[in-house]
Amino acid sequence: MKPQYKRFLEGHAKALRAKCDVPPFGRLDPFELARRMEMRVLMLDESCGVPSELCERLLVTDSRAWSAGTLNLPNGSKLVVMNRYHP
């Protein structure tokens, strides 16, 4: 990893921790961060309303390929979709 990119990431992480009042080496709770940023969180599972073929692909076939993603919704809000099977 290039040093300037590492500094960028560390600075961004510091700002996110500050938003949640978390000390520099404290664990950042993604649900608390989403709440403070006024974002909704969806823990993807078979009953969340996603078409079954897509759910199968995301949770079984490619489960190890992703942890989470953020969607920009038409109303301007954001939705964080998390993979319940990825640590």
Coordinates of N, CA, C and O in Angstrom, one line a residue:
M1 N 0.8 -1.2 0.0 CA 0.0 0.0 0.0 C 0.9 1.2 0.0 O 1.8 1.3 0.8
K2 N 0.6 2.2 -0.9 CA 1.4 3.4 -1.0 C 1.2 4.2 0.3 O 0.1 4.3 0.8
P3 N 2.2 4.9 0.8 CA 2.2 5.7 2.0 C 1.1 6.7 2.0 O 0.4 6.9 3.0
Q4 N 1.0 7.4 0.9 CA 0.0 8.5 0.8 C -1.5 8.0 0.9 O -2.3 8.6 1.5
Y5 N -1.7 6.8 0.3 CA -3.0 6.2 0.4 C -3.3 5.7 1.8 O -4.4 5.9 2.4
K6 N -2.3 5.1 2.5 CA -2.4 4.7 3.9 C -2.7 5.9 4.8 O -3.6 5.8 5.6
R7 N -2.1 7.0 4.6 CA -2.4 8.2 5.4 C -3.8 8.7 5.1 O -4.5 9.1 6.1
F8 N -4.2 8.6 3.9 CA -5.6 9.0 3.5 C -6.6 8.1 4.3 O -7.6 8.6 4.9
L9 N -6.4 6.8 4.3 CA -7.3 5.9 4.9 C -7.3 6.1 6.4 O -8.3 6.1 7.1
E10 N -6.1 6.3 7.0 CA -6.0 6.5 8.5 C -6.7 7.8 8.9 O -7.4 7.9 9.9
G11 N -6.6 8.9 8.1 CA -7.3 10.1 8.3 C -8.8 10.0 8.3 O -9.5 10.5 9.1
H12 N -9.2 9.2 7.3 CA -10.7 9.0 7.1 C -11.2 8.2 8.3 O -12.2 8.5 8.9
A13 N -10.4 7.1 8.7 CA -10.8 6.3 9.9 C -10.9 7.1 11.1 O -11.8 7.0 12.0
K14 N -9.9 8.0 11.3 CA -9.9 8.9 12.5 C -11.2 9.8 12.5 O -11.8 10.0 13.6
A15 N -11.5 10.3 11.4 CA -12.7 11.2 11.3 C -14.0 10.4 11.6 O -14.9 10.9 12.3
L16 N -14.1 9.2 11.1 CA -15.3 8.3 11.4 C -15.3 8.0 12.9 O -16.4 8.0 13.5
R17 N -14.2 7.6 13.5 CA -14.2 7.3 14.9 C -14.6 8.5 15.7 O -15.4 8.4 16.7
A18 N -14.1 9.7 15.3 CA -14.5 10.9 16.1 C -16.0 11.2 16.0 O -16.6 11.6 17.0
K19 N -16.6 10.9 14.8 CA -18.0 11.1 14.7 C -18.8 10.2 15.7 O -19.9 10.6 16.1
C20 N -18.3 9.1 16.1 CA -18.9 8.2 17.1 C -18.3 8.3 18.4 O -18.6 7.4 19.3
D21 N -17.4 9.2 18.7 CA -16.8 9.4 20.0 C -16.0 8.1 20.4 O -16.0 7.7 21.5
V22 N -15.3 7.5 19.4 CA -14.5 6.3 19.7 C -13.1 6.7 19.7 O -12.6 7.4 18.9
P23 N -12.3 6.2 20.7 CA -10.9 6.5 20.8 C -10.1 5.9 19.6 O -10.6 5.0 18.9
P24 N -8.9 6.4 19.4 CA -8.1 6.0 18.2 C -8.0 4.5 17.9 O -8.0 4.1 16.8
F25 N -7.9 3.7 19.0 CA -7.8 2.3 18.7 C -9.0 1.5 19.1 O -9.0 0.3 19.2
G26 N -10.1 2.2 19.3 CA -11.4 1.6 19.7 C -12.1 1.0 18.5 O -11.8 1.3 17.4
R27 N -13.0 0.1 18.8 CA -13.7 -0.6 17.7 C -14.9 0.3 17.3 O -15.7 0.7 18.1
L28 N -15.0 0.5 16.0 CA -16.0 1.4 15.5 C -17.2 0.5 15.2 O -17.1 -0.5 14.4
D29 N -18.3 0.8 15.8 CA -19.6 0.0 15.6 C -20.2 0.5 14.3 O -20.7 1.7 14.2
P30 N -20.3 -0.3 13.2 CA -20.9 0.1 12.0 C -22.3 0.6 12.1 O -22.8 1.5 11.4
F31 N -23.1 0.0 13.0 CA -24.5 0.3 13.1 C -24.6 1.7 13.8 O -25.5 2.5 13.4
E32 N -23.8 2.0 14.7 CA -23.8 3.3 15.4 C -23.3 4.4 14.4 O -23.9 5.5 14.3
L33 N -22.3 4.1 13.6 CA -21.9 5.0 12.6 C -23.0 5.3 11.6 O -23.3 6.5 11.2
A34 N -23.7 4.3 11.1 CA -24.8 4.4 10.2 C -25.9 5.3 10.8 O -26.4 6.2 10.1
R35 N -26.2 5.1 12.0 CA -27.2 5.8 12.7 C -26.8 7.3 12.8 O -27.6 8.2 12.4
R36 N -25.6 7.6 13.1 CA -25.1 9.0 13.2 C -25.0 9.7 11.9 O -25.1 10.9 11.8
M37 N -24.9 8.9 10.8 CA -24.8 9.4 9.5 C -26.2 9.4 8.8 O -26.3 9.7 7.6
E38 N -27.2 9.0 9.5 CA -28.6 8.9 9.0 C -28.7 8.0 7.8 O -29.3 8.4 6.8
M39 N -28.0 6.9 7.9 CA -28.1 5.9 6.9 C -28.8 4.6 7.4 O -28.7 4.3 8.6
R40 N -29.6 4.0 6.5 CA -30.3 2.7 6.9 C -29.3 1.6 6.6 O -28.5 1.6 5.7
V41 N -29.5 0.5 7.4 CA -28.6 -0.7 7.3 C -29.6 -1.9 7.0 O -30.6 -2.0 7.7
L42 N -29.2 -2.7 6.0 CA -30.0 -3.9 5.7 C -29.0 -5.1 5.8 O -28.0 -5.1 5.2
M43 N -29.3 -6.0 6.8 CA -28.5 -7.2 6.9 C -29.1 -8.2 5.9 O -30.2 -8.6 6.1
L44 N -28.4 -8.5 4.8 CA -28.9 -9.3 3.7 C -29.2 -10.7 4.2 O -28.3 -11.3 4.8
D45 N -30.4 -11.2 4.0 CA -30.7 -12.6 4.3 C -31.8 -13.1 3.4 O -32.3 -12.3 2.6
E46 N -32.2 -14.3 3.4 CA -33.1 -14.9 2.5 C -34.5 -14.2 2.6 O -35.3 -14.3 1.7
S47 N -34.8 -13.6 3.7 CA -36.2 -13.1 4.0 C -36.3 -11.5 3.8 O -37.3 -10.9 4.2
C48 N -35.3 -10.9 3.2 CA -35.2 -9.4 3.2 C -35.9 -8.8 2.0 O -35.9 -7.6 1.8
G49 N -36.4 -9.7 1.1 CA -37.1 -9.2 -0.1 C -36.3 -9.1 -1.4 O -36.8 -8.7 -2.4
V50 N -35.1 -9.5 -1.3 CA -34.2 -9.5 -2.5 C -34.6 -10.8 -3.3 O -34.8 -11.8 -2.7
P51 N -34.7 -10.7 -4.6 CA -35.1 -11.9 -5.4 C -34.2 -13.1 -5.1 O -33.0 -12.9 -4.9
S52 N -34.8 -14.2 -5.1 CA -34.1 -15.4 -4.6 C -32.8 -15.8 -5.4 O -31.8 -16.2 -4.8
E53 N -32.8 -15.6 -6.7 CA -31.6 -15.9 -7.5 C -30.4 -14.9 -7.1 O -29.3 -15.4 -6.9
L54 N -30.7 -13.7 -6.9 CA -29.7 -12.7 -6.4 C -29.2 -13.0 -5.0 O -28.0 -13.0 -4.7
C55 N -30.2 -13.3 -4.2 CA -29.8 -13.7 -2.8 C -28.9 -14.9 -2.7 O -27.9 -14.9 -2.0
E56 N -29.3 -15.9 -3.5 CA -28.5 -17.1 -3.6 C -27.0 -16.8 -4.1 O -26.0 -17.3 -3.5
R57 N -26.9 -16.0 -5.1 CA -25.6 -15.6 -5.6 C -24.8 -14.8 -4.5 O -23.6 -15.1 -4.3
L58 N -25.4 -13.9 -3.9 CA -24.7 -13.0 -2.9 C -24.4 -13.8 -1.6 O -23.3 -13.5 -1.0
L59 N -25.3 -14.6 -1.1 CA -25.1 -15.3 0.2 C -24.5 -16.7 0.1 O -24.0 -17.2 1.1
V60 N -24.5 -17.3 -1.1 CA -23.9 -18.7 -1.2 C -22.8 -18.7 -2.1 O -21.6 -18.9 -1.7
T61 N -23.0 -18.4 -3.4 CA -22.0 -18.6 -4.4 C -20.9 -17.6 -4.2 O -19.7 -18.0 -4.3
D62 N -21.2 -16.3 -4.0 CA -20.1 -15.3 -3.8 C -20.0 -14.7 -2.4 O -19.6 -13.6 -2.3
S63 N -20.4 -15.4 -1.4 CA -20.5 -14.9 -0.1 C -19.2 -14.4 0.4 O -19.1 -13.4 1.1
R64 N -18.1 -15.0 0.0 CA -16.7 -14.6 0.5 C -16.2 -13.4 -0.3 O -15.2 -12.8 0.1
A65 N -16.9 -13.0 -1.3 CA -16.4 -11.9 -2.2 C -16.7 -10.5 -1.7 O -16.3 -9.5 -2.3
W66 N -17.6 -10.4 -0.7 CA -18.0 -9.0 -0.3 C -18.4 -9.0 1.1 O -18.8 -10.0 1.7
S67 N -18.3 -7.8 1.7 CA -18.6 -7.6 3.2 C -19.9 -6.7 3.3 O -20.8 -7.0 4.0
A68 N -19.8 -5.6 2.5 CA -20.9 -4.7 2.6 C -20.8 -3.8 1.3 O -19.8 -3.7 0.7
G69 N -21.9 -3.1 1.1 CA -21.9 -2.1 0.0 C -22.9 -1.0 0.4 O -23.8 -1.2 1.2
T70 N -22.8 0.2 -0.3 CA -23.7 1.3 0.0 C -24.4 1.6 -1.3 O -23.8 1.7 -2.4
L71 N -25.7 1.7 -1.2 CA -26.5 2.1 -2.4 C -27.1 3.5 -2.2 O -27.6 3.9 -1.1
N72 N -27.0 4.3 -3.2 CA -27.6 5.7 -3.2 C -29.0 5.5 -3.7 O -29.2 5.0 -4.9
L73 N -30.0 5.8 -2.9 CA -31.4 5.6 -3.3 C -32.0 6.8 -4.0 O -31.4 7.9 -3.9
P74 N -33.0 6.6 -4.8 CA -33.6 7.7 -5.6 C -34.0 9.0 -4.8 O -33.9 10.1 -5.3
N75 N -34.3 8.8 -3.5 CA -34.8 9.9 -2.7 C -33.6 10.6 -2.0 O -33.8 11.6 -1.2
G76 N -32.3 10.2 -2.4 CA -31.2 10.9 -1.9 C -30.6 10.3 -0.6 O -29.5 10.6 -0.2
S77 N -31.3 9.3 0.0 CA -30.8 8.6 1.2 C -29.8 7.5 0.7 O -29.7 7.2 -0.4
K78 N -29.2 6.9 1.7 CA -28.2 5.8 1.4 C -28.7 4.6 2.2 O -29.2 4.7 3.3
L79 N -28.4 3.4 1.6 CA -28.7 2.2 2.3 C -27.4 1.3 2.3 O -26.8 1.1 1.2
V80 N -27.0 0.9 3.4 CA -25.8 0.0 3.6 C -26.4 -1.4 3.6 O -27.2 -1.7 4.5
V81 N -25.9 -2.2 2.7 CA -26.3 -3.7 2.7 C -25.1 -4.5 3.2 O -24.0 -4.3 2.7
M82 N -25.3 -5.2 4.2 CA -24.2 -6.0 4.9 C -24.4 -7.5 4.6 O -25.6 -8.0 4.7
N83 N -23.3 -8.2 4.5 CA -23.3 -9.6 4.3 C -23.3 -10.3 5.7 O -22.2 -10.2 6.4
R84 N -24.3 -10.9 6.1 CA -24.4 -11.5 7.4 C -23.4 -12.7 7.6 O -23.1 -13.1 8.7
Y85 N -22.9 -13.3 6.5 CA -22.0 -14.4 6.5 C -20.6 -14.0 6.4 O -19.7 -14.9 6.4
H86 N -20.3 -12.8 6.3 CA -18.9 -12.3 6.2 C -18.5 -11.7 7.5 O -19.1 -10.7 8.0
P87 N -17.4 -12.1 8.1 CA -17.0 -11.5 9.4 C -16.6 -10.1 9.3 O -16.1 -9.6 8.3

